[in-house]
PDB file of C-alpha atoms in Angstrom:
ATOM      1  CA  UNK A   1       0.000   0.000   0.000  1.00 51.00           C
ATOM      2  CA  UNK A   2       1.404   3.431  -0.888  1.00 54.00           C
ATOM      3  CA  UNK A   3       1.227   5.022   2.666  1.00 55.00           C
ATOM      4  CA  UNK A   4       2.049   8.539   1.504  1.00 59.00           C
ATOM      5  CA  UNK A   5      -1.285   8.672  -0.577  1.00 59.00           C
ATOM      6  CA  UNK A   6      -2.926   8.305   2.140  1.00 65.00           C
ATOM      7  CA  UNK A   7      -1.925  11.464   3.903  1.00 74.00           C
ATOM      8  CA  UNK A   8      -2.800  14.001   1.110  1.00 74.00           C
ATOM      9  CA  UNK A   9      -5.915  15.858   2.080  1.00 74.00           C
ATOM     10  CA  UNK A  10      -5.811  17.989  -1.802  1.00 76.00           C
ATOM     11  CA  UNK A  11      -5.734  17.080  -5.627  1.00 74.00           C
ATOM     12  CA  UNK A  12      -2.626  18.396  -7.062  1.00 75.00           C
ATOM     13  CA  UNK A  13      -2.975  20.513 -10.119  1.00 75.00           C
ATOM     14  CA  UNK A  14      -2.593  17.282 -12.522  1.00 74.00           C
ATOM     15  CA  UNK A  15      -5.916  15.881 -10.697  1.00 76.00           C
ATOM     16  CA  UNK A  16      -8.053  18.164 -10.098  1.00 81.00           C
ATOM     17  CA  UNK A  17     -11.452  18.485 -11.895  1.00 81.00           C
ATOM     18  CA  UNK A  18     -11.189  19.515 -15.045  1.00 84.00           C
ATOM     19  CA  UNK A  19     -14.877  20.779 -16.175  1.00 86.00           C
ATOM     20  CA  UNK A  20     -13.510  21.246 -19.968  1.00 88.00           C
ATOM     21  CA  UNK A  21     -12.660  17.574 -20.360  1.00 87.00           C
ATOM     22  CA  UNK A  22     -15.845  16.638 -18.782  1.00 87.00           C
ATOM     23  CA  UNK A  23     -17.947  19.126 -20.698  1.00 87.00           C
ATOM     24  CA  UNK A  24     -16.558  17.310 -23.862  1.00 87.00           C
ATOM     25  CA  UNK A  25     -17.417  14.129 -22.175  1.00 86.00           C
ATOM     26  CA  UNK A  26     -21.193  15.235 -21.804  1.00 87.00           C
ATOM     27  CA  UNK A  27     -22.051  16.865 -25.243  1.00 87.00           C
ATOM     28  CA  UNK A  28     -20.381  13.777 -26.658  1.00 88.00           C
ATOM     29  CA  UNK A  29     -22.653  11.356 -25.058  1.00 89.00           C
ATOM     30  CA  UNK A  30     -25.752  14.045 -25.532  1.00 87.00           C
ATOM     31  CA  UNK A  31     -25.086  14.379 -28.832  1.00 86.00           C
ATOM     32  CA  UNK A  32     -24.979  11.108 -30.219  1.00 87.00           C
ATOM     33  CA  UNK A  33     -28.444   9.905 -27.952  1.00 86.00           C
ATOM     34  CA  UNK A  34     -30.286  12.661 -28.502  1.00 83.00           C
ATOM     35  CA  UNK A  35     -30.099  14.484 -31.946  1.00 81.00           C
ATOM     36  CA  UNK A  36     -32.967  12.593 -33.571  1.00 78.00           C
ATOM     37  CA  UNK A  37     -34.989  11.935 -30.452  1.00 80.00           C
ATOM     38  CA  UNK A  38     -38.873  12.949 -29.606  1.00 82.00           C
ATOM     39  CA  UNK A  39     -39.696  13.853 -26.345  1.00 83.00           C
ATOM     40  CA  UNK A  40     -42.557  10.625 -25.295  1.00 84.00           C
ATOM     41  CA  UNK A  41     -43.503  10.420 -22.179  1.00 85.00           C
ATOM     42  CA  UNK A  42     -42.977   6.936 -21.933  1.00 87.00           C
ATOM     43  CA  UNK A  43     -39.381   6.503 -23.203  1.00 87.00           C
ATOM     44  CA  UNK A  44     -38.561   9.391 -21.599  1.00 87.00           C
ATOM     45  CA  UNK A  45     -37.733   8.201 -17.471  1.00 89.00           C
ATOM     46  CA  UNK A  46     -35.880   5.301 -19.251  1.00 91.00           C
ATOM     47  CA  UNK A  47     -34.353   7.756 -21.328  1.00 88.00           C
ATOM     48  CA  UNK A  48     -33.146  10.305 -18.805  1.00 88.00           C
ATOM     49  CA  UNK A  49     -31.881   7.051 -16.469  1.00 90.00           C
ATOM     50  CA  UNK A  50     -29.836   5.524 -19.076  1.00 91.00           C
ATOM     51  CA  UNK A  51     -28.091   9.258 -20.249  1.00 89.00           C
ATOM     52  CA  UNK A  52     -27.260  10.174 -16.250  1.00 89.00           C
ATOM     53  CA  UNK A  53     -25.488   6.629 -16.203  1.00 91.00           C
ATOM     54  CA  UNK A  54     -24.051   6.806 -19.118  1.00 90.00           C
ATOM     55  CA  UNK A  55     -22.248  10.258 -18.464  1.00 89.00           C
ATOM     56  CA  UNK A  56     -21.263   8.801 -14.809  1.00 89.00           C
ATOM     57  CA  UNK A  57     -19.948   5.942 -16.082  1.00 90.00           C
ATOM     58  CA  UNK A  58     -17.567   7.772 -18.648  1.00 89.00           C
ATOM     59  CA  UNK A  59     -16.674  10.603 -16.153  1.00 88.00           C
ATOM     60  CA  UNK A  60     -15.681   7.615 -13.797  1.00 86.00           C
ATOM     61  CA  UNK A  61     -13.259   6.408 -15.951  1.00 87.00           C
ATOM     62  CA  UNK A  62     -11.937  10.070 -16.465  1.00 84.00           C
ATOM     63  CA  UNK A  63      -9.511   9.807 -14.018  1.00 80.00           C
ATOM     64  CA  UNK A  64     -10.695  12.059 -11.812  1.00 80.00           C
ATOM     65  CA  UNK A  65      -9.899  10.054  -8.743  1.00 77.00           C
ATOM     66  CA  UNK A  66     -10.831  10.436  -5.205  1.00 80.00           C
ATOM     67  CA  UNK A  67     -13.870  12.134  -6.358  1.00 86.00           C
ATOM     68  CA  UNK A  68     -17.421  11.674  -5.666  1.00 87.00           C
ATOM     69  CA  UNK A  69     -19.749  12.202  -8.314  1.00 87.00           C
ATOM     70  CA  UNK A  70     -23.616  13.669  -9.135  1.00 89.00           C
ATOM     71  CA  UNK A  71     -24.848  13.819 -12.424  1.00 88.00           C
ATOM     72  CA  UNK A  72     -27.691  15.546 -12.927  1.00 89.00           C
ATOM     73  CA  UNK A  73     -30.348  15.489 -16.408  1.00 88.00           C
ATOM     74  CA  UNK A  74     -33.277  17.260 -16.592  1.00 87.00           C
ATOM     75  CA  UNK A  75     -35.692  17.060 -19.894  1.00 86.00           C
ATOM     76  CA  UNK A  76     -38.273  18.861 -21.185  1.00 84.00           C
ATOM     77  CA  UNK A  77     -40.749  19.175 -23.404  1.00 82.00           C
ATOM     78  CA  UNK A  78     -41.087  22.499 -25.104  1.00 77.00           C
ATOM     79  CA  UNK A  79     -44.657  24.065 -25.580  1.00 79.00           C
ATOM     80  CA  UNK A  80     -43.867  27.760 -25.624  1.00 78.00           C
ATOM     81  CA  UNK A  81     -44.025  27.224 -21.550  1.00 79.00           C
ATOM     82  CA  UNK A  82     -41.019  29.373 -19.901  1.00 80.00           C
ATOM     83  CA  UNK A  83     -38.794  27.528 -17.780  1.00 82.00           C
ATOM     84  CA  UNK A  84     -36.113  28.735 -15.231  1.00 85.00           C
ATOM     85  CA  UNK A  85     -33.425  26.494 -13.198  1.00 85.00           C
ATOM     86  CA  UNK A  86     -30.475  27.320 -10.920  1.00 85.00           C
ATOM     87  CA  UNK A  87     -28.564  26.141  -8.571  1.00 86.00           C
ATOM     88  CA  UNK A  88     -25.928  26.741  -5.929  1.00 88.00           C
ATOM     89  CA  UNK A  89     -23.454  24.560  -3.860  1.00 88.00           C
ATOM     90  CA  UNK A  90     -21.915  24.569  -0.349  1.00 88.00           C
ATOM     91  CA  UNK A  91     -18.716  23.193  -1.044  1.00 86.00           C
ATOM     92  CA  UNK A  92     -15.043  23.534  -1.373  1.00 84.00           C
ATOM     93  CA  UNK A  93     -14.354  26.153  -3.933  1.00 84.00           C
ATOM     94  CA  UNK A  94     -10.954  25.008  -4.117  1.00 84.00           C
ATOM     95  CA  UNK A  95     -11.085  21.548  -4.650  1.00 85.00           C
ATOM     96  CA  UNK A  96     -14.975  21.209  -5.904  1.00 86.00           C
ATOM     97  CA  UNK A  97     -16.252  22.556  -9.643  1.00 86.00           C
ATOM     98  CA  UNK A  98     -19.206  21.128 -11.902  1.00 87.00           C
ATOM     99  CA  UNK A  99     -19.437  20.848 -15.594  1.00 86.00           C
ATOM    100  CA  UNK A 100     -22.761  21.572 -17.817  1.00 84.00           C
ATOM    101  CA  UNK A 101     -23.923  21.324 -21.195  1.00 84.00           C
ATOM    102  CA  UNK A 102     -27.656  22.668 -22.455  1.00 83.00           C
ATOM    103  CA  UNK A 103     -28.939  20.891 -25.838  1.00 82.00           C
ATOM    104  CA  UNK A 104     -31.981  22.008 -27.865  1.00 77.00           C
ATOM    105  CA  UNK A 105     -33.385  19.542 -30.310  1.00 73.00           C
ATOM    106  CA  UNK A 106     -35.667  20.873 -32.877  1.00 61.00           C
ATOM    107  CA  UNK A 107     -37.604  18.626 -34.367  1.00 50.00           C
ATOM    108  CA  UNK A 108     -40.900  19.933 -36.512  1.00 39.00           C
ATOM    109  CA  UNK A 109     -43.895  17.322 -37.303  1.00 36.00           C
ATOM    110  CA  UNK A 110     -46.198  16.572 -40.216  1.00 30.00           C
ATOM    111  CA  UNK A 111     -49.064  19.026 -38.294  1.00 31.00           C
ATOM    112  CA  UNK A 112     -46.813  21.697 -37.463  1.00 27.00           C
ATOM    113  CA  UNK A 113     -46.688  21.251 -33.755  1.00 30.00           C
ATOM    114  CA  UNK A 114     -43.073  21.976 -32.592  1.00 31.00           C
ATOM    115  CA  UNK A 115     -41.268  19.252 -29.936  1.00 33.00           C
ATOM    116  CA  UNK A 116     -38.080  20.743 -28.134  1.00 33.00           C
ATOM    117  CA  UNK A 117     -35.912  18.964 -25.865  1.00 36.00           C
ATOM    118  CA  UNK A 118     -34.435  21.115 -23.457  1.00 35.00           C
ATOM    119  CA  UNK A 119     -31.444  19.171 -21.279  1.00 38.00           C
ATOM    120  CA  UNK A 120     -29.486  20.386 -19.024  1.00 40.00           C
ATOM    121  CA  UNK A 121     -26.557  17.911 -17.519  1.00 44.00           C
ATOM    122  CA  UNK A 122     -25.273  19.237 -14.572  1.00 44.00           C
ATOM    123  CA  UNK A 123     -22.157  16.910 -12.917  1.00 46.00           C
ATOM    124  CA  UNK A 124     -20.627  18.093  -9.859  1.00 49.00           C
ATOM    125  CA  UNK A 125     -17.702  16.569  -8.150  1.00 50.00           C
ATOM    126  CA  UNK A 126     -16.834  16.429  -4.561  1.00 49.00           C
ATOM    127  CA  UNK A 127     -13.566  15.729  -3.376  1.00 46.00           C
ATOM    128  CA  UNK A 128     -13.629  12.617  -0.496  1.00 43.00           C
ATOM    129  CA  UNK A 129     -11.622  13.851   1.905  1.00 39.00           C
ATOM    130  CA  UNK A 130     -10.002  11.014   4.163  1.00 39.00           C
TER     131      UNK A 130
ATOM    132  CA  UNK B   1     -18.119   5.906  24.675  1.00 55.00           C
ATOM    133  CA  UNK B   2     -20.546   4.179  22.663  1.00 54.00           C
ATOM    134  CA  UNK B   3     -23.397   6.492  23.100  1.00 56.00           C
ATOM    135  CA  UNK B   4     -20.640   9.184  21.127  1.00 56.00           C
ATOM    136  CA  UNK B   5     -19.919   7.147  18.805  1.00 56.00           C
ATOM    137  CA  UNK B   6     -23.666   6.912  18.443  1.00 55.00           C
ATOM    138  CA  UNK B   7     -24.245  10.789  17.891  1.00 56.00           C
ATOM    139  CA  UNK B   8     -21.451  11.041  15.491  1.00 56.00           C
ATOM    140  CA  UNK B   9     -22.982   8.249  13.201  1.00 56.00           C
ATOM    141  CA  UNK B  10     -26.428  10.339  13.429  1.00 60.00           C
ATOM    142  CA  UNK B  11     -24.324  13.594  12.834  1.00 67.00           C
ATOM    143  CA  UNK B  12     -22.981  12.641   9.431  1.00 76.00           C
ATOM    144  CA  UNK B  13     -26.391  10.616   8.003  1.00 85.00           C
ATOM    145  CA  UNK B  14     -28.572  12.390   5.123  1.00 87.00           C
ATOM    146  CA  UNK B  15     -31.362  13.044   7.156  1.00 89.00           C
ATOM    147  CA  UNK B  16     -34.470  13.285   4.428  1.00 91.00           C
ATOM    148  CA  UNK B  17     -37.453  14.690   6.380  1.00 92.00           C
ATOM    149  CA  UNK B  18     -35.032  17.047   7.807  1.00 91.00           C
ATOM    150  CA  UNK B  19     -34.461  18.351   4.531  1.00 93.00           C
ATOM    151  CA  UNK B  20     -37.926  18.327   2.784  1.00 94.00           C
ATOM    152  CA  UNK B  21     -39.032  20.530   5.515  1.00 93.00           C
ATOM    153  CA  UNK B  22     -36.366  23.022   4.659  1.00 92.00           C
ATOM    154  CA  UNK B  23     -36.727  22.937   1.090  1.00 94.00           C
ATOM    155  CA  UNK B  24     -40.599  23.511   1.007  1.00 93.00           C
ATOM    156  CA  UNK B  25     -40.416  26.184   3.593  1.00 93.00           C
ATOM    157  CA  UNK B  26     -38.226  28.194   1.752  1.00 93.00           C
ATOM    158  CA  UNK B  27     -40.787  27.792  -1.725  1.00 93.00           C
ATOM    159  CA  UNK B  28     -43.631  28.440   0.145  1.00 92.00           C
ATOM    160  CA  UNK B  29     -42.296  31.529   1.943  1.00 92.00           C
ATOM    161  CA  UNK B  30     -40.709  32.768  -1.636  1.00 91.00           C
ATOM    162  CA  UNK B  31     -43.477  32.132  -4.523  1.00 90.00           C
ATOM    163  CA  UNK B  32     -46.952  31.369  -2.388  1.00 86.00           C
ATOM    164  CA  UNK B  33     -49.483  31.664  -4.141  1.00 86.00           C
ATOM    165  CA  UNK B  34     -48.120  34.079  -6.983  1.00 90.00           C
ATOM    166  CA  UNK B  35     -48.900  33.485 -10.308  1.00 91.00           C
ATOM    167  CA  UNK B  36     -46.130  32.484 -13.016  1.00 90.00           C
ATOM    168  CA  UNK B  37     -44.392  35.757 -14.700  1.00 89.00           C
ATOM    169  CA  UNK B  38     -41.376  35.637 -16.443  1.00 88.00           C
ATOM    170  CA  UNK B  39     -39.514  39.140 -14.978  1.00 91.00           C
ATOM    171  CA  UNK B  40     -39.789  37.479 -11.541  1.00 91.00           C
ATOM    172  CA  UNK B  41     -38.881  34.421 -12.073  1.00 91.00           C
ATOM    173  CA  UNK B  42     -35.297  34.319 -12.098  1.00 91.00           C
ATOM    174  CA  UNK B  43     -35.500  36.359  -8.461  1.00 92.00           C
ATOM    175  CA  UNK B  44     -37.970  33.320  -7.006  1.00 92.00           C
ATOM    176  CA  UNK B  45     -35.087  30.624  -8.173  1.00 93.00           C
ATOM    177  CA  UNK B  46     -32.761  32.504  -6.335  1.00 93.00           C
ATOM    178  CA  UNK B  47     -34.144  33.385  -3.632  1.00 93.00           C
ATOM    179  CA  UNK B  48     -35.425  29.567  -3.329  1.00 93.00           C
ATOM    180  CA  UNK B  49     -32.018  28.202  -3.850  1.00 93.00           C
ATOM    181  CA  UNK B  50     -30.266  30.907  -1.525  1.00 92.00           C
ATOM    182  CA  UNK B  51     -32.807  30.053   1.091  1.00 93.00           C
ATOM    183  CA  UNK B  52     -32.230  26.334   1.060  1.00 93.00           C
ATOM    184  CA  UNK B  53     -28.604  26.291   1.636  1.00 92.00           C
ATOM    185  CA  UNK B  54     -28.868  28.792   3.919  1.00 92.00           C
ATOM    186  CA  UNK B  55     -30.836  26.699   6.164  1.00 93.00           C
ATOM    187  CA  UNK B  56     -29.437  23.968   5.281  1.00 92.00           C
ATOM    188  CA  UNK B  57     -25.823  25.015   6.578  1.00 91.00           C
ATOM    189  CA  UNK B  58     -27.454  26.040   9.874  1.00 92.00           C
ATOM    190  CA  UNK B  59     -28.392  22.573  10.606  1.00 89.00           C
ATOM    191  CA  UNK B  60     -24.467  22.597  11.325  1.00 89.00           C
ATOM    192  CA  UNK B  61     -24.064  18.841   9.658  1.00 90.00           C
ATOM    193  CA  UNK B  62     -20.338  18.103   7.864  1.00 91.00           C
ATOM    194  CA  UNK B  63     -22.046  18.063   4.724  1.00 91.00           C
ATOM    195  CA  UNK B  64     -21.176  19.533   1.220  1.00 91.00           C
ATOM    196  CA  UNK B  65     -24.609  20.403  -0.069  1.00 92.00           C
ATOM    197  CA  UNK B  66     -25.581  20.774  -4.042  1.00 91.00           C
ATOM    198  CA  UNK B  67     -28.962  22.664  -4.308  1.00 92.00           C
ATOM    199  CA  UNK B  68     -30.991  23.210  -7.942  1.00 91.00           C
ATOM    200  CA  UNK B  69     -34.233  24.795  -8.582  1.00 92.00           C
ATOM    201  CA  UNK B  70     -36.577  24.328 -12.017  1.00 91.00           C
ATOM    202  CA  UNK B  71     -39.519  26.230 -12.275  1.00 91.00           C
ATOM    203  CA  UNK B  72     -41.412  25.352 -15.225  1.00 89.00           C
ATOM    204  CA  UNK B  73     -45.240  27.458 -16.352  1.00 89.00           C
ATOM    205  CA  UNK B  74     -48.076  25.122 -16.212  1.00 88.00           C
ATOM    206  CA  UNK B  75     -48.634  24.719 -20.253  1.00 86.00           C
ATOM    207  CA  UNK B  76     -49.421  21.101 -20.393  1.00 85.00           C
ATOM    208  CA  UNK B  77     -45.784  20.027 -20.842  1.00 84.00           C
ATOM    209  CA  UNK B  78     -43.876  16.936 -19.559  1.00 83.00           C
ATOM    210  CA  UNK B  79     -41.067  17.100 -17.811  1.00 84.00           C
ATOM    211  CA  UNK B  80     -38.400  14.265 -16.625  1.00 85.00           C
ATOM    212  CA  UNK B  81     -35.532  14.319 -13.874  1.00 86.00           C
ATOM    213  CA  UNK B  82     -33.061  11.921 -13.454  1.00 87.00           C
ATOM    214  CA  UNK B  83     -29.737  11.402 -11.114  1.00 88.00           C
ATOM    215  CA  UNK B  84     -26.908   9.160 -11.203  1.00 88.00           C
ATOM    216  CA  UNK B  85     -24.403   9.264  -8.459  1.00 88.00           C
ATOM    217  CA  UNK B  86     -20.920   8.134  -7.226  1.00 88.00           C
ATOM    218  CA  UNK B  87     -20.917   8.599  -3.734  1.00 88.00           C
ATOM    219  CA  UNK B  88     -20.729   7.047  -0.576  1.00 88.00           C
ATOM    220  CA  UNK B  89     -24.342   4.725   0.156  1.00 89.00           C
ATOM    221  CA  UNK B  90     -24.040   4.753   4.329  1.00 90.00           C
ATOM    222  CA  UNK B  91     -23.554   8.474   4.394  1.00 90.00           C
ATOM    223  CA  UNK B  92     -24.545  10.682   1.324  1.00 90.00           C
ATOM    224  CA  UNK B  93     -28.313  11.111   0.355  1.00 91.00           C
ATOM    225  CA  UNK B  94     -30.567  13.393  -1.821  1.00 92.00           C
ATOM    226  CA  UNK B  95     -34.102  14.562  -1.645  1.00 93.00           C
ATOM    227  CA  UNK B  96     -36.101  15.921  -4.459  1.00 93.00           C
ATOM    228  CA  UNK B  97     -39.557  17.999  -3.722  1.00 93.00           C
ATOM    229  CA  UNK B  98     -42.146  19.144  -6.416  1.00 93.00           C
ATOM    230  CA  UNK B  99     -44.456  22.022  -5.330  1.00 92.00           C
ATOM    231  CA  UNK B 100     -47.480  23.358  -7.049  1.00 89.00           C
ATOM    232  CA  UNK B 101     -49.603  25.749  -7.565  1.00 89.00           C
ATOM    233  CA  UNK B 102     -52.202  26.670  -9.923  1.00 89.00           C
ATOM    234  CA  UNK B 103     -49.441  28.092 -12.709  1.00 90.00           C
ATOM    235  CA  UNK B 104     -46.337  26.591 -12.087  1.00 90.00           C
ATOM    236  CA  UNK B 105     -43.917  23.382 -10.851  1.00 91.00           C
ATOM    237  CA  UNK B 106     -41.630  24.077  -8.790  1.00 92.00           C
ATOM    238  CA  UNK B 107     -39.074  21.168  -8.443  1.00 92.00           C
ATOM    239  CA  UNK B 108     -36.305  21.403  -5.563  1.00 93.00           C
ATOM    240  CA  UNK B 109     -33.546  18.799  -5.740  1.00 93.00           C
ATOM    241  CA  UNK B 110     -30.604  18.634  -2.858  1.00 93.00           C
ATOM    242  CA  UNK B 111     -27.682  15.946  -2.815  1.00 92.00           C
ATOM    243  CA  UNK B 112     -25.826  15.781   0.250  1.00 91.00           C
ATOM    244  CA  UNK B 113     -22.188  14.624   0.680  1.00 90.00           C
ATOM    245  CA  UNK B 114     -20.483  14.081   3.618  1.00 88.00           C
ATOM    246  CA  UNK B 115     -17.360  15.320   4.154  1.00 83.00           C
TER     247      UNK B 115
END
């Protein structure tokens, strides 16, 4: 066991979260699921489960060790409704950062009625102290 | 010595209830029973979100906290949330509320991490 690892209580500069690499990460993934997709209400829990995974899964094996991990994927259905989100953290500035990418997918049907997905991926990593 | 060992376990738990009743005082006390407009709504997320972690922090636990707000107008639109985490099962938790009222959602998550 490498003793000294276990005694450092900060990422160095090499390991800390990168939210560039990870945006990349996300609007890959996004991208390729979700550019020809409808929004339908049944597909879309299944949908939204298997796309948080999928980004975890690939940010896991980032390198970003030592990390703890929340993905976060929200979608929507457009219908000309107005729709605000935000958030805010209580963490450590220093160590801590999140990553985001927003995708609009136009698609227009045969009867002119318009279906947007709106998707916002929020991933936020926490450093586990010990 | 084993009742502290006892109240440190409770200490760093993701209490749920604890939570929820944070995170729908602070909607209730910010939007009520106003009606959706779109040059206020980018005060009510903030001042929801604000008000959340504020309390939240007060309840003095060792806990990183990660607090979003969507508020969405009541058009007849779906709307789907999903979470996938890498965290620690015995200690970390979330808690997700949806509020109401005649115009709008309102849906609060929070993820808590332990330190």
């Amino acid at each position: 066991m490498d003793t000294s690892d276990a005694y450092i209580i900060r990422p160095n500069h090499r390991h800390k979260f990168k939210p560039a690499v990870v945006r990349e990460c996300i609007r890959e993934i996004v991208r390729e699921r979700l550019s020809a997709a409808k929004y339908d209400p049944k597909e879309v829990s299944e949908q939204s489960r298997s796309l948080a995974d999928c980004v975890r899964d690939k940010v896991k094996c980032a390198g970003f060790d030592r990390y703890k991990l929340v993905v976060q994927v929200v979608i929507g259905e457009q219908r000309g409704q107005g729709v605000k989100m935000m958030s805010r953290c209580l963490w450590d500035a220093d160590t801590d950062n999140y990553a985001e990418d927003v995708f609009f997918n136009f698609v227009l049907c045969g009867d002119c009625f318009w279906n947007l997905l709106l998707l916002r991926i929020r991933r936020y990593s926490i450093r586990d102290e010990r | 010595m084993a009742n502290m060992d006892d109240d440190l376990a409770d200490e760093t738990v993701f209490v749920v209830e604890d939570v929820r009743k944070v995170v729908k005082e602070s909607i209730e006390v910010t939007i009520g029973d106003n009606a959706y407009q779109q040059n206020r709504v980018n005060q009510w997320t903030t001042n929801v979100v604000e008000q959340s972690l504020s309390q939240l922090s007060k309840l003095g636990k060792p806990f990183k906290y990660i607090v979003t707000c969507v508020i969405m107008q009541k058009t007849g639109a779906g709307v789907q949330s999903a979470s996938a985490c890498f965290w620690d099962n015995t200690t970390d938790g979330n808690c997700s509320v949806t509020w109401e009222n005649k115009s709008m959602y309102c849906i609060v998550s929070v993820f808590g991490l332990a330190i």
